[in-house]
Amino acid sequence: MPSEELFTDEDDSVNEILVLGQALVTGILEGKPTTAIQDMIDAGAPVWFQDDDGWSPLHAAVSLENESLVSSLLQEGAVWNLTDNLGNTAADIALSLNNEPCYRLIRDAGIRSELILQLLSSRGSGSVGLDAGSLILKATDTSALGSTAAFLTSKLRYVEDENGQEICLLQSEGEEVGVMMGWEREIMHVTVQKLCVGHENADIGMKILNVGFGLGIIDSMFQNLPVAPSLHVIIEAHPDVLQHMREQGWYEKKGVKILEGKWQDFIDKEDLTDAGGFDAIYTDTFSEEYRELRDFFAHVPDLLASPESRFSFFNGLGATNALFYDVYTQLSELDLSDVGIDVEWEDVDVAEAQGVDRWGKTREYFAMRLYRMPIGKMKVNVD
Ligand SMILES: *[C@@H]1O[C@H](CO)[C@@H](O)[C@H](O)[C@H]1NC(C)=O
Ligand SMILES: *[C@@H]1O[C@H](CO)[C@@H](O)[C@H](O)[C@H]1NC(C)=O
């Protein structure tokens, strides 16, 4: 079949590769034997190929629920996160077929490839490295919703919705979208419980650090603990949010200390280190990427007061898709473990609170039914 003319110039060889790719997808769907599939790959059929429907060899293998083929395609370099024209990854198809083994194979490949990218970028020359771990959710999003710099210069507006709930809207590319929404209240409630209830300093007032004020939901809950915090540091960078905090009297609250800027501006400064460690730390920084969250993780052990102290963060990255959410959740557990923090996860059902049209026009930044809430503590040394 391959004729010499096909290789005479670049266009022809690209064409040839696409033909091989199509044959590979078709061959898999037709159930060609393993040896035939392997021969095609060895002959140069690209495992990253996507047909007119956006299906890759991996999509095809998963649709047949062929675990061993999924595994060997991944070993051959099949891309874990390609989406078809309907927006489904191969792992989404595995989920819809209720095929857990296939799903896990792809998810683990995703975790491995993200970890490798992190490693490459941390070994890189610093400023210009690979853009590791920031890719899935934000790669194509340069609007105020996807970049910290754009977010900090955007206009925010606090309004009440028709149910009297406060929401915060952001002007993005000509439309207003909800960026901080009241449905997060339940998540925040459970988080505060886990961070504070039963803590050894709960009776005398805990020392609390929160990064990112938002609607102030979690900060109000900290203030309303049976014993208010003895120290409550809030780091917030957005001028409109700071203005809102001023209007709401946050600057006058006892024990509250507001640091105006990004957490990176304060992380090694006395404003934070003077506290002598916090009993509870929370972070929810809208529009930051995973890479920045991971940088924050590295500082958490130094910021925690004792082995009793607890840490949590808004686990919302990748939450537009079950696979990506899972990969980020696993990745954060591994990265936290690396810096000496053990995480326990608890599922919070948010489907009902999110309602249908309740919050008006909002971007679906959290599409999962279950929120996976992390609670981290310093690892106990057993030596
Ligand atoms: C999986 O696919 C390979 C290659 O197409 C085939 O040889 C094998 O029989 C399939 N296995 C199952 C369980 O269908
Ligand atoms: C898929 O993930 C890899 C890293 O695991 C990344 O380099 C790539 O940009 C991602 N592709 C998409 C479409 O998100």
mmCIF file of C-alpha atoms and ligand atoms in Angstrom:
data_model
loop_
_atom_site.group_PDB
_atom_site.id
_atom_site.type_symbol
_atom_site.label_atom_id
_atom_site.label_comp_id
_atom_site.label_asym_id
_atom_site.label_seq_id
_atom_site.Cartn_x
_atom_site.Cartn_y
_atom_site.Cartn_z
ATOM 1 C CA MET A 1 0.000 0.000 0.000
ATOM 2 C CA PRO A 2 2.602 2.692 0.873
ATOM 3 C CA SER A 3 3.953 4.086 -2.350
ATOM 4 C CA GLU A 4 7.148 6.059 -2.686
ATOM 5 C CA GLU A 5 5.461 9.121 -4.140
ATOM 6 C CA LEU A 6 3.619 9.668 -0.914
ATOM 7 C CA PHE A 7 6.841 10.568 0.783
ATOM 8 C CA THR A 8 8.053 13.011 -1.807
ATOM 9 C CA ASP A 9 7.169 16.123 0.142
ATOM 10 C CA GLU A 10 5.965 17.250 3.508
ATOM 11 C CA ASP A 11 2.266 17.519 2.663
ATOM 12 C CA ASP A 12 2.192 14.001 1.396
ATOM 13 C CA SER A 13 3.859 12.613 4.474
ATOM 14 C CA VAL A 14 1.434 14.482 6.741
ATOM 15 C CA ASN A 15 -1.381 13.014 4.695
ATOM 16 C CA GLU A 16 0.103 9.587 4.999
ATOM 17 C CA ILE A 17 0.241 9.925 8.791
ATOM 18 C CA LEU A 18 -3.397 10.964 8.926
ATOM 19 C CA VAL A 19 -4.354 8.010 6.752
ATOM 20 C CA LEU A 20 -2.480 5.708 9.141
ATOM 21 C CA GLY A 21 -4.231 7.357 12.098
ATOM 22 C CA GLN A 22 -7.649 6.849 10.576
ATOM 23 C CA ALA A 23 -6.788 3.228 9.794
ATOM 24 C CA LEU A 24 -5.737 2.737 13.409
ATOM 25 C CA VAL A 25 -9.035 4.050 14.808
ATOM 26 C CA THR A 26 -10.988 2.003 12.297
ATOM 27 C CA GLY A 27 -8.869 -1.085 12.965
ATOM 28 C CA ILE A 28 -9.532 -0.836 16.685
ATOM 29 C CA LEU A 29 -13.268 -0.402 16.187
ATOM 30 C CA GLU A 30 -13.284 -3.395 13.845
ATOM 31 C CA GLY A 31 -11.564 -5.486 16.497
ATOM 32 C CA LYS A 32 -8.382 -6.225 14.576
ATOM 33 C CA PRO A 33 -6.044 -8.499 16.565
ATOM 34 C CA THR A 34 -3.425 -7.051 18.888
ATOM 35 C CA THR A 35 -0.549 -7.901 16.563
ATOM 36 C CA ALA A 36 -2.186 -6.016 13.683
ATOM 37 C CA ILE A 37 -2.788 -2.983 15.910
ATOM 38 C CA GLN A 38 0.796 -3.051 17.133
ATOM 39 C CA ASP A 39 2.092 -3.345 13.562
ATOM 40 C CA MET A 40 0.160 -0.225 12.613
ATOM 41 C CA ILE A 41 1.634 1.719 15.506
ATOM 42 C CA ASP A 42 5.114 0.444 14.706
ATOM 43 C CA ALA A 43 4.591 1.542 11.115
ATOM 44 C CA GLY A 44 3.981 5.090 12.358
ATOM 45 C CA ALA A 45 0.228 5.283 12.942
ATOM 46 C CA PRO A 46 -0.126 8.207 15.379
ATOM 47 C CA VAL A 47 -1.788 7.399 18.705
ATOM 48 C CA TRP A 48 -2.662 11.111 19.054
ATOM 49 C CA PHE A 49 -4.811 11.024 15.904
ATOM 50 C CA GLN A 50 -8.418 12.276 16.074
ATOM 51 C CA ASP A 51 -10.982 11.485 13.389
ATOM 52 C CA ASP A 52 -13.771 13.748 12.118
ATOM 53 C CA ASP A 53 -15.776 13.133 15.286
ATOM 54 C CA GLY A 54 -12.752 13.894 17.414
ATOM 55 C CA TRP A 55 -12.305 10.267 18.349
ATOM 56 C CA SER A 56 -8.791 9.099 19.119
ATOM 57 C CA PRO A 57 -7.574 5.479 19.246
ATOM 58 C CA LEU A 58 -8.089 5.719 22.998
ATOM 59 C CA HIS A 59 -11.755 6.711 22.577
ATOM 60 C CA ALA A 60 -12.188 3.747 20.260
ATOM 61 C CA ALA A 61 -10.530 1.290 22.651
ATOM 62 C CA VAL A 62 -12.599 2.528 25.582
ATOM 63 C CA SER A 63 -15.834 2.304 23.624
ATOM 64 C CA LEU A 64 -15.064 -1.435 23.247
ATOM 65 C CA GLU A 65 -14.173 -1.581 26.947
ATOM 66 C CA ASN A 66 -10.888 -3.206 25.984
ATOM 67 C CA GLU A 67 -8.712 -2.689 29.035
ATOM 68 C CA SER A 68 -5.530 -4.252 27.710
ATOM 69 C CA LEU A 69 -5.721 -2.180 24.551
ATOM 70 C CA VAL A 70 -6.328 1.004 26.566
ATOM 71 C CA SER A 71 -3.296 0.170 28.633
ATOM 72 C CA SER A 72 -1.028 -0.493 25.671
ATOM 73 C CA LEU A 73 -2.203 2.636 23.838
ATOM 74 C CA LEU A 74 -1.337 4.718 26.889
ATOM 75 C CA GLN A 75 2.085 3.089 26.988
ATOM 76 C CA GLU A 76 2.497 4.022 23.351
ATOM 77 C CA GLY A 77 1.868 7.641 24.299
ATOM 78 C CA ALA A 78 -1.880 8.043 23.733
ATOM 79 C CA VAL A 79 -2.996 11.443 25.065
ATOM 80 C CA TRP A 80 -5.141 11.134 28.185
ATOM 81 C CA ASN A 81 -7.124 14.367 27.863
ATOM 82 C CA LEU A 82 -8.120 14.668 24.187
ATOM 83 C CA THR A 83 -11.768 15.612 23.866
ATOM 84 C CA ASP A 84 -14.042 14.569 21.027
ATOM 85 C CA ASN A 85 -16.402 16.954 19.243
ATOM 86 C CA LEU A 86 -18.928 16.545 22.045
ATOM 87 C CA GLY A 87 -16.339 17.490 24.647
ATOM 88 C CA ASN A 88 -15.845 13.983 26.010
ATOM 89 C CA THR A 89 -12.483 12.526 26.882
ATOM 90 C CA ALA A 90 -11.951 8.783 26.559
ATOM 91 C CA ALA A 91 -12.242 8.630 30.349
ATOM 92 C CA ASP A 92 -15.665 10.305 30.182
ATOM 93 C CA ILE A 93 -16.742 7.495 27.876
ATOM 94 C CA ALA A 94 -15.382 4.942 30.351
ATOM 95 C CA LEU A 95 -17.415 6.642 33.097
ATOM 96 C CA SER A 96 -20.566 6.593 31.025
ATOM 97 C CA LEU A 97 -20.022 2.859 30.449
ATOM 98 C CA ASN A 98 -19.399 2.448 34.142
ATOM 99 C CA ASN A 99 -16.044 0.911 33.317
ATOM 100 C CA GLU A 100 -13.862 1.715 36.282
ATOM 101 C CA PRO A 101 -10.689 -0.153 35.212
ATOM 102 C CA CYS A 102 -10.501 1.785 31.937
ATOM 103 C CA TYR A 103 -11.280 5.029 33.735
ATOM 104 C CA ARG A 104 -8.489 4.452 36.263
ATOM 105 C CA LEU A 105 -5.929 3.601 33.619
ATOM 106 C CA ILE A 106 -6.549 6.929 31.901
ATOM 107 C CA ARG A 107 -6.766 8.946 35.090
ATOM 108 C CA ASP A 108 -3.481 7.544 36.345
ATOM 109 C CA ALA A 109 -1.880 8.336 32.996
ATOM 110 C CA GLY A 110 -3.129 11.910 33.455
ATOM 111 C CA ILE A 111 -1.629 12.155 36.931
ATOM 112 C CA ARG A 112 1.668 10.757 35.688
ATOM 113 C CA SER A 113 1.863 13.141 32.796
ATOM 114 C CA GLU A 114 1.033 16.158 34.981
ATOM 115 C CA LEU A 115 3.665 15.080 37.512
ATOM 116 C CA ILE A 116 6.263 14.699 34.793
ATOM 117 C CA LEU A 117 5.483 18.162 33.516
ATOM 118 C CA GLN A 118 5.866 19.570 37.021
ATOM 119 C CA LEU A 119 9.187 17.860 37.371
ATOM 120 C CA LEU A 120 10.390 19.190 34.038
ATOM 121 C CA SER A 121 9.357 22.713 34.874
ATOM 122 C CA SER A 122 10.864 22.667 38.359
ATOM 123 C CA ARG A 123 14.160 21.502 36.879
ATOM 124 C CA GLY A 124 13.898 24.216 34.227
ATOM 125 C CA SER A 125 15.671 27.539 34.344
ATOM 126 C CA GLY A 126 13.028 29.170 36.486
ATOM 127 C CA SER A 127 11.129 31.882 34.702
ATOM 128 C CA VAL A 128 10.817 30.274 31.298
ATOM 129 C CA GLY A 129 9.823 26.702 31.768
ATOM 130 C CA LEU A 130 6.974 24.565 30.696
ATOM 131 C CA ASP A 131 3.638 25.843 31.795
ATOM 132 C CA ALA A 132 3.096 22.812 33.918
ATOM 133 C CA GLY A 133 -0.093 21.925 35.632
ATOM 134 C CA SER A 134 -1.907 24.969 34.423
ATOM 135 C CA LEU A 135 -3.109 23.599 31.215
ATOM 136 C CA ILE A 136 -6.364 21.860 31.454
ATOM 137 C CA LEU A 137 -8.692 24.477 32.693
ATOM 138 C CA LYS A 138 -6.997 27.646 31.724
ATOM 139 C CA ALA A 139 -4.906 27.025 28.634
ATOM 140 C CA THR A 140 -7.237 28.875 26.314
ATOM 141 C CA ASP A 141 -8.681 31.267 28.834
ATOM 142 C CA THR A 142 -6.978 34.650 28.794
ATOM 143 C CA SER A 143 -10.061 36.484 30.053
ATOM 144 C CA ALA A 144 -10.395 37.834 33.572
ATOM 145 C CA LEU A 145 -11.679 34.411 34.589
ATOM 146 C CA GLY A 146 -8.510 32.641 33.611
ATOM 147 C CA SER A 147 -5.676 34.924 34.579
ATOM 148 C CA THR A 148 -4.792 36.567 37.866
ATOM 149 C CA ALA A 149 -3.506 39.779 36.308
ATOM 150 C CA ALA A 150 -6.640 40.279 34.215
ATOM 151 C CA PHE A 151 -8.835 39.398 37.175
ATOM 152 C CA LEU A 152 -7.249 41.946 39.467
ATOM 153 C CA THR A 153 -7.900 44.781 37.010
ATOM 154 C CA SER A 154 -11.455 43.718 36.191
ATOM 155 C CA LYS A 155 -14.618 45.361 37.551
ATOM 156 C CA LEU A 156 -16.565 43.497 40.201
ATOM 157 C CA ARG A 157 -20.079 44.268 41.318
ATOM 158 C CA TYR A 158 -21.789 42.978 44.457
ATOM 159 C CA VAL A 159 -25.527 42.579 43.988
ATOM 160 C CA GLU A 160 -28.426 40.737 45.518
ATOM 161 C CA ASP A 161 -30.162 38.167 43.381
ATOM 162 C CA GLU A 162 -33.944 37.736 43.332
ATOM 163 C CA ASN A 163 -33.718 35.482 46.389
ATOM 164 C CA GLY A 164 -31.962 38.139 48.416
ATOM 165 C CA GLN A 165 -28.672 36.256 48.296
ATOM 166 C CA GLU A 166 -25.564 38.283 47.759
ATOM 167 C CA ILE A 167 -23.572 37.415 44.657
ATOM 168 C CA CYS A 168 -20.578 38.946 42.951
ATOM 169 C CA LEU A 169 -20.540 39.606 39.224
ATOM 170 C CA LEU A 170 -17.557 40.116 36.988
ATOM 171 C CA GLN A 171 -17.501 41.978 33.698
ATOM 172 C CA SER A 172 -15.867 39.629 31.214
ATOM 173 C CA GLU A 173 -15.800 40.036 27.472
ATOM 174 C CA GLY A 174 -18.959 42.091 27.328
ATOM 175 C CA GLU A 175 -21.074 40.012 29.703
ATOM 176 C CA GLU A 176 -21.450 39.781 33.437
ATOM 177 C CA VAL A 177 -20.839 36.399 34.980
ATOM 178 C CA GLY A 178 -21.182 35.249 38.564
ATOM 179 C CA VAL A 179 -17.782 34.518 40.046
ATOM 180 C CA MET A 180 -18.616 34.108 43.697
ATOM 181 C CA MET A 181 -21.852 32.425 44.389
ATOM 182 C CA GLY A 182 -23.965 31.706 47.407
ATOM 183 C CA TRP A 183 -24.230 27.992 46.653
ATOM 184 C CA GLU A 184 -20.709 27.668 48.006
ATOM 185 C CA ARG A 185 -22.166 28.387 51.436
ATOM 186 C CA GLU A 186 -22.692 24.713 52.270
ATOM 187 C CA ILE A 187 -19.123 23.874 51.265
ATOM 188 C CA MET A 188 -17.834 26.705 53.446
ATOM 189 C CA HIS A 189 -20.012 25.628 56.333
ATOM 190 C CA VAL A 190 -18.691 22.072 56.309
ATOM 191 C CA THR A 191 -15.149 23.334 55.839
ATOM 192 C CA VAL A 192 -15.333 25.635 58.868
ATOM 193 C CA GLN A 193 -16.721 22.793 60.956
ATOM 194 C CA LYS A 194 -13.843 20.539 60.015
ATOM 195 C CA LEU A 195 -11.242 23.238 60.500
ATOM 196 C CA CYS A 196 -12.446 24.511 63.844
ATOM 197 C CA VAL A 197 -14.745 22.218 65.783
ATOM 198 C CA GLY A 198 -12.872 20.419 68.544
ATOM 199 C CA HIS A 199 -9.664 22.347 67.981
ATOM 200 C CA GLU A 200 -7.616 22.738 71.163
ATOM 201 C CA ASN A 201 -7.788 26.553 70.895
ATOM 202 C CA ALA A 202 -11.474 26.746 69.961
ATOM 203 C CA ASP A 203 -12.345 27.889 73.499
ATOM 204 C CA ILE A 204 -9.831 30.716 73.651
ATOM 205 C CA GLY A 205 -10.154 31.979 70.078
ATOM 206 C CA MET A 206 -8.218 30.462 67.210
ATOM 207 C CA LYS A 207 -5.660 32.111 64.990
ATOM 208 C CA ILE A 208 -6.987 31.970 61.467
ATOM 209 C CA LEU A 209 -5.586 32.818 58.046
ATOM 210 C CA ASN A 210 -7.823 33.116 54.991
ATOM 211 C CA VAL A 211 -6.548 33.928 51.510
ATOM 212 C CA GLY A 212 -9.234 35.440 49.271
ATOM 213 C CA PHE A 213 -12.294 37.174 50.774
ATOM 214 C CA GLY A 214 -14.794 36.735 47.934
ATOM 215 C CA LEU A 215 -18.301 37.156 49.291
ATOM 216 C CA GLY A 216 -16.897 36.909 52.791
ATOM 217 C CA ILE A 217 -18.891 33.738 53.405
ATOM 218 C CA ILE A 218 -16.132 31.804 55.124
ATOM 219 C CA ASP A 219 -14.772 34.856 56.933
ATOM 220 C CA SER A 220 -18.207 35.590 58.393
ATOM 221 C CA MET A 221 -18.416 31.995 59.539
ATOM 222 C CA PHE A 222 -15.024 32.265 61.240
ATOM 223 C CA GLN A 223 -16.226 35.453 62.961
ATOM 224 C CA ASN A 224 -19.385 33.683 64.113
ATOM 225 C CA LEU A 225 -17.607 30.781 65.809
ATOM 226 C CA PRO A 226 -18.717 30.292 69.445
ATOM 227 C CA VAL A 227 -15.493 32.065 70.408
ATOM 228 C CA ALA A 228 -14.411 34.578 67.751
ATOM 229 C CA PRO A 229 -10.859 34.181 66.429
ATOM 230 C CA SER A 230 -8.144 35.832 68.529
ATOM 231 C CA LEU A 231 -6.427 36.686 65.266
ATOM 232 C CA HIS A 232 -8.081 36.620 61.845
ATOM 233 C CA VAL A 233 -5.810 37.522 58.957
ATOM 234 C CA ILE A 234 -7.414 38.021 55.554
ATOM 235 C CA ILE A 235 -5.333 38.453 52.422
ATOM 236 C CA GLU A 236 -7.188 40.080 49.531
ATOM 237 C CA ALA A 237 -5.875 41.752 46.396
ATOM 238 C CA HIS A 238 -8.857 42.974 44.383
ATOM 239 C CA PRO A 239 -9.555 46.714 44.895
ATOM 240 C CA ASP A 240 -13.339 46.299 44.484
ATOM 241 C CA VAL A 241 -13.401 43.517 47.067
ATOM 242 C CA LEU A 242 -11.338 45.626 49.485
ATOM 243 C CA GLN A 243 -13.744 48.523 48.971
ATOM 244 C CA HIS A 244 -16.661 46.214 49.721
ATOM 245 C CA MET A 245 -14.909 44.998 52.873
ATOM 246 C CA ARG A 246 -14.419 48.592 53.974
ATOM 247 C CA GLU A 247 -18.123 49.338 53.462
ATOM 248 C CA GLN A 248 -19.069 46.244 55.426
ATOM 249 C CA GLY A 249 -16.935 47.275 58.374
ATOM 250 C CA TRP A 250 -14.373 44.501 58.154
ATOM 251 C CA TYR A 251 -11.503 46.884 58.867
ATOM 252 C CA GLU A 252 -12.961 47.700 62.282
ATOM 253 C CA LYS A 253 -13.617 44.164 63.447
ATOM 254 C CA LYS A 254 -11.715 43.081 66.521
ATOM 255 C CA GLY A 255 -8.830 40.718 65.824
ATOM 256 C CA VAL A 256 -9.182 41.138 62.055
ATOM 257 C CA LYS A 257 -6.111 42.104 60.102
ATOM 258 C CA ILE A 258 -6.479 42.741 56.380
ATOM 259 C CA LEU A 259 -3.434 42.428 54.173
ATOM 260 C CA GLU A 260 -3.992 44.191 50.867
ATOM 261 C CA GLY A 261 -2.283 42.328 48.073
ATOM 262 C CA LYS A 262 -1.583 38.863 46.787
ATOM 263 C CA TRP A 263 -0.445 36.126 49.155
ATOM 264 C CA GLN A 264 2.888 36.088 47.351
ATOM 265 C CA ASP A 265 3.464 39.661 48.580
ATOM 266 C CA PHE A 266 3.262 38.616 52.225
ATOM 267 C CA ILE A 267 4.354 35.031 52.424
ATOM 268 C CA ASP A 268 7.772 35.680 53.952
ATOM 269 C CA LYS A 269 6.874 38.963 55.637
ATOM 270 C CA GLU A 270 6.436 39.729 59.315
ATOM 271 C CA ASP A 271 2.737 40.422 58.760
ATOM 272 C CA LEU A 272 2.338 36.674 58.543
ATOM 273 C CA THR A 273 5.301 35.266 60.445
ATOM 274 C CA ASP A 274 4.565 37.463 63.499
ATOM 275 C CA ALA A 275 1.457 35.408 64.158
ATOM 276 C CA GLY A 276 3.652 32.523 65.289
ATOM 277 C CA GLY A 277 1.660 30.050 63.249
ATOM 278 C CA PHE A 278 -2.056 29.653 62.538
ATOM 279 C CA ASP A 279 -4.521 27.141 63.936
ATOM 280 C CA ALA A 280 -6.505 27.067 60.699
ATOM 281 C CA ILE A 281 -5.618 28.126 57.171
ATOM 282 C CA TYR A 282 -7.925 28.382 54.198
ATOM 283 C CA THR A 283 -7.328 29.530 50.661
ATOM 284 C CA ASP A 284 -9.711 30.213 47.826
ATOM 285 C CA THR A 285 -8.049 32.386 45.282
ATOM 286 C CA PHE A 286 -10.208 32.796 42.283
ATOM 287 C CA SER A 287 -8.479 32.645 38.910
ATOM 288 C CA GLU A 288 -5.210 31.306 40.224
ATOM 289 C CA GLU A 289 -3.848 28.246 38.521
ATOM 290 C CA TYR A 290 -2.886 24.926 40.002
ATOM 291 C CA ARG A 291 0.779 25.851 39.835
ATOM 292 C CA GLU A 292 0.167 28.788 42.180
ATOM 293 C CA LEU A 293 -1.899 26.681 44.530
ATOM 294 C CA ARG A 294 0.952 24.188 44.657
ATOM 295 C CA ASP A 295 3.379 27.012 45.446
ATOM 296 C CA PHE A 296 1.112 27.943 48.330
ATOM 297 C CA PHE A 297 1.075 24.331 49.569
ATOM 298 C CA ALA A 298 4.841 24.530 50.024
ATOM 299 C CA HIS A 299 4.407 27.345 52.571
ATOM 300 C CA VAL A 300 1.610 25.748 54.558
ATOM 301 C CA PRO A 301 3.779 23.670 56.934
ATOM 302 C CA ASP A 302 5.650 26.844 57.990
ATOM 303 C CA LEU A 303 2.384 28.695 58.551
ATOM 304 C CA LEU A 304 0.681 26.056 60.678
ATOM 305 C CA ALA A 305 1.037 26.472 64.428
ATOM 306 C CA SER A 306 1.094 22.839 65.531
ATOM 307 C CA PRO A 307 0.210 19.278 64.538
ATOM 308 C CA GLU A 308 -3.324 20.134 65.713
ATOM 309 C CA SER A 309 -3.591 22.887 63.074
ATOM 310 C CA ARG A 310 -5.629 22.320 59.955
ATOM 311 C CA PHE A 311 -5.533 23.431 56.355
ATOM 312 C CA SER A 312 -8.101 23.458 53.572
ATOM 313 C CA PHE A 313 -8.493 25.040 50.156
ATOM 314 C CA PHE A 314 -11.311 25.537 47.688
ATOM 315 C CA ASN A 315 -10.964 22.424 45.589
ATOM 316 C CA GLY A 316 -12.436 23.782 42.375
ATOM 317 C CA LEU A 317 -9.804 23.301 39.716
ATOM 318 C CA GLY A 318 -10.801 21.135 36.801
ATOM 319 C CA ALA A 319 -14.348 20.979 38.130
ATOM 320 C CA THR A 320 -15.889 21.326 34.702
ATOM 321 C CA ASN A 321 -15.169 17.670 33.982
ATOM 322 C CA ALA A 322 -15.088 14.566 36.191
ATOM 323 C CA LEU A 323 -11.739 13.334 34.899
ATOM 324 C CA PHE A 324 -9.925 16.647 35.286
ATOM 325 C CA TYR A 325 -11.410 17.145 38.743
ATOM 326 C CA ASP A 326 -10.219 13.712 39.775
ATOM 327 C CA VAL A 327 -6.730 14.313 38.392
ATOM 328 C CA TYR A 328 -6.387 17.617 40.254
ATOM 329 C CA THR A 329 -7.699 16.096 43.450
ATOM 330 C CA GLN A 330 -5.190 13.236 43.295
ATOM 331 C CA LEU A 331 -2.430 15.582 42.261
ATOM 332 C CA SER A 332 -3.016 17.909 45.186
ATOM 333 C CA GLU A 333 -2.961 14.971 47.573
ATOM 334 C CA LEU A 334 0.422 13.874 46.183
ATOM 335 C CA ASP A 335 1.828 17.401 46.201
ATOM 336 C CA LEU A 336 0.653 18.031 49.769
ATOM 337 C CA SER A 337 2.122 14.742 50.853
ATOM 338 C CA ASP A 338 5.444 15.840 49.361
ATOM 339 C CA VAL A 339 5.515 18.908 51.615
ATOM 340 C CA GLY A 340 4.568 16.872 54.669
ATOM 341 C CA ILE A 341 0.794 17.233 54.836
ATOM 342 C CA ASP A 342 -1.701 14.386 54.999
ATOM 343 C CA VAL A 343 -5.093 15.070 53.453
ATOM 344 C CA GLU A 344 -8.430 13.548 54.219
ATOM 345 C CA TRP A 345 -11.268 14.072 51.779
ATOM 346 C CA GLU A 346 -14.925 14.432 52.499
ATOM 347 C CA ASP A 347 -17.667 14.604 49.874
ATOM 348 C CA VAL A 348 -20.146 17.452 50.051
ATOM 349 C CA ASP A 349 -23.229 17.176 47.840
ATOM 350 C CA VAL A 350 -23.668 20.527 46.113
ATOM 351 C CA ALA A 351 -26.035 19.521 43.339
ATOM 352 C CA GLU A 352 -29.131 20.736 45.102
ATOM 353 C CA ALA A 353 -27.679 23.996 46.354
ATOM 354 C CA GLN A 354 -26.542 24.880 42.868
ATOM 355 C CA GLY A 355 -30.121 24.695 41.703
ATOM 356 C CA VAL A 356 -30.953 25.176 38.099
ATOM 357 C CA ASP A 357 -31.490 28.770 37.185
ATOM 358 C CA ARG A 358 -31.298 30.089 40.660
ATOM 359 C CA TRP A 359 -28.180 32.144 40.240
ATOM 360 C CA GLY A 360 -29.042 33.692 36.906
ATOM 361 C CA LYS A 361 -26.365 33.819 34.322
ATOM 362 C CA THR A 362 -23.278 32.231 35.774
ATOM 363 C CA ARG A 363 -20.337 30.516 34.348
ATOM 364 C CA GLU A 364 -20.321 26.837 35.135
ATOM 365 C CA TYR A 365 -17.060 26.867 36.990
ATOM 366 C CA PHE A 366 -18.142 24.010 39.163
ATOM 367 C CA ALA A 367 -20.086 21.338 37.355
ATOM 368 C CA MET A 368 -19.572 18.396 39.683
ATOM 369 C CA ARG A 369 -22.317 17.004 41.901
ATOM 370 C CA LEU A 370 -19.918 16.254 44.683
ATOM 371 C CA TYR A 371 -17.447 18.704 46.071
ATOM 372 C CA ARG A 372 -14.396 16.919 47.412
ATOM 373 C CA MET A 373 -13.395 18.785 50.524
ATOM 374 C CA PRO A 374 -9.768 18.518 51.630
ATOM 375 C CA ILE A 375 -8.640 18.754 55.246
ATOM 376 C CA GLY A 376 -4.896 18.665 55.693
ATOM 377 C CA LYS A 377 -2.764 18.201 58.772
ATOM 378 C CA MET A 378 0.950 17.950 59.266
ATOM 379 C CA LYS A 379 2.187 14.391 59.018
ATOM 380 C CA VAL A 380 2.995 12.871 62.339
ATOM 381 C CA ASN A 381 6.608 11.776 62.625
ATOM 382 C CA VAL A 382 6.722 8.152 63.618
ATOM 383 C CA ASP A 383 10.451 7.808 64.126
HETATM 384 C C1 LIG B 1 -8.667 -5.971 22.743
HETATM 385 O O1 LIG B 1 -8.168 -5.482 21.514
HETATM 386 C C2 LIG B 1 -7.193 -6.301 20.911
HETATM 387 C C3 LIG B 1 -6.696 -5.555 19.696
HETATM 388 O O2 LIG B 1 -7.772 -5.134 18.901
HETATM 389 C C4 LIG B 1 -7.783 -7.651 20.592
HETATM 390 O O3 LIG B 1 -6.791 -8.511 20.049
HETATM 391 C C5 LIG B 1 -8.323 -8.257 21.850
HETATM 392 O O4 LIG B 1 -8.982 -9.483 21.555
HETATM 393 C C6 LIG B 1 -9.295 -7.324 22.533
HETATM 394 N N1 LIG B 1 -9.660 -7.850 23.831
HETATM 395 C C7 LIG B 1 -10.908 -7.960 24.207
HETATM 396 C C8 LIG B 1 -11.127 -8.516 25.565
HETATM 397 O O5 LIG B 1 -11.834 -7.603 23.492
HETATM 398 C C1 LIG B 2 -3.410 17.544 28.194
HETATM 399 O O1 LIG B 2 -2.535 17.333 29.265
HETATM 400 C C2 LIG B 2 -1.187 17.629 28.983
HETATM 401 C C3 LIG B 2 -0.396 17.334 30.228
HETATM 402 O O2 LIG B 2 -0.837 16.231 30.919
HETATM 403 C C4 LIG B 2 -1.035 19.069 28.558
HETATM 404 O O3 LIG B 2 0.293 19.322 28.157
HETATM 405 C C5 LIG B 2 -1.990 19.419 27.435
HETATM 406 O O4 LIG B 2 -1.959 20.790 27.177
HETATM 407 C C6 LIG B 2 -3.385 19.004 27.806
HETATM 408 N N1 LIG B 2 -4.269 19.259 26.689
HETATM 409 C C7 LIG B 2 -5.424 19.882 26.829
HETATM 410 C C8 LIG B 2 -6.245 20.000 25.584
HETATM 411 O O5 LIG B 2 -5.818 20.322 27.888
#
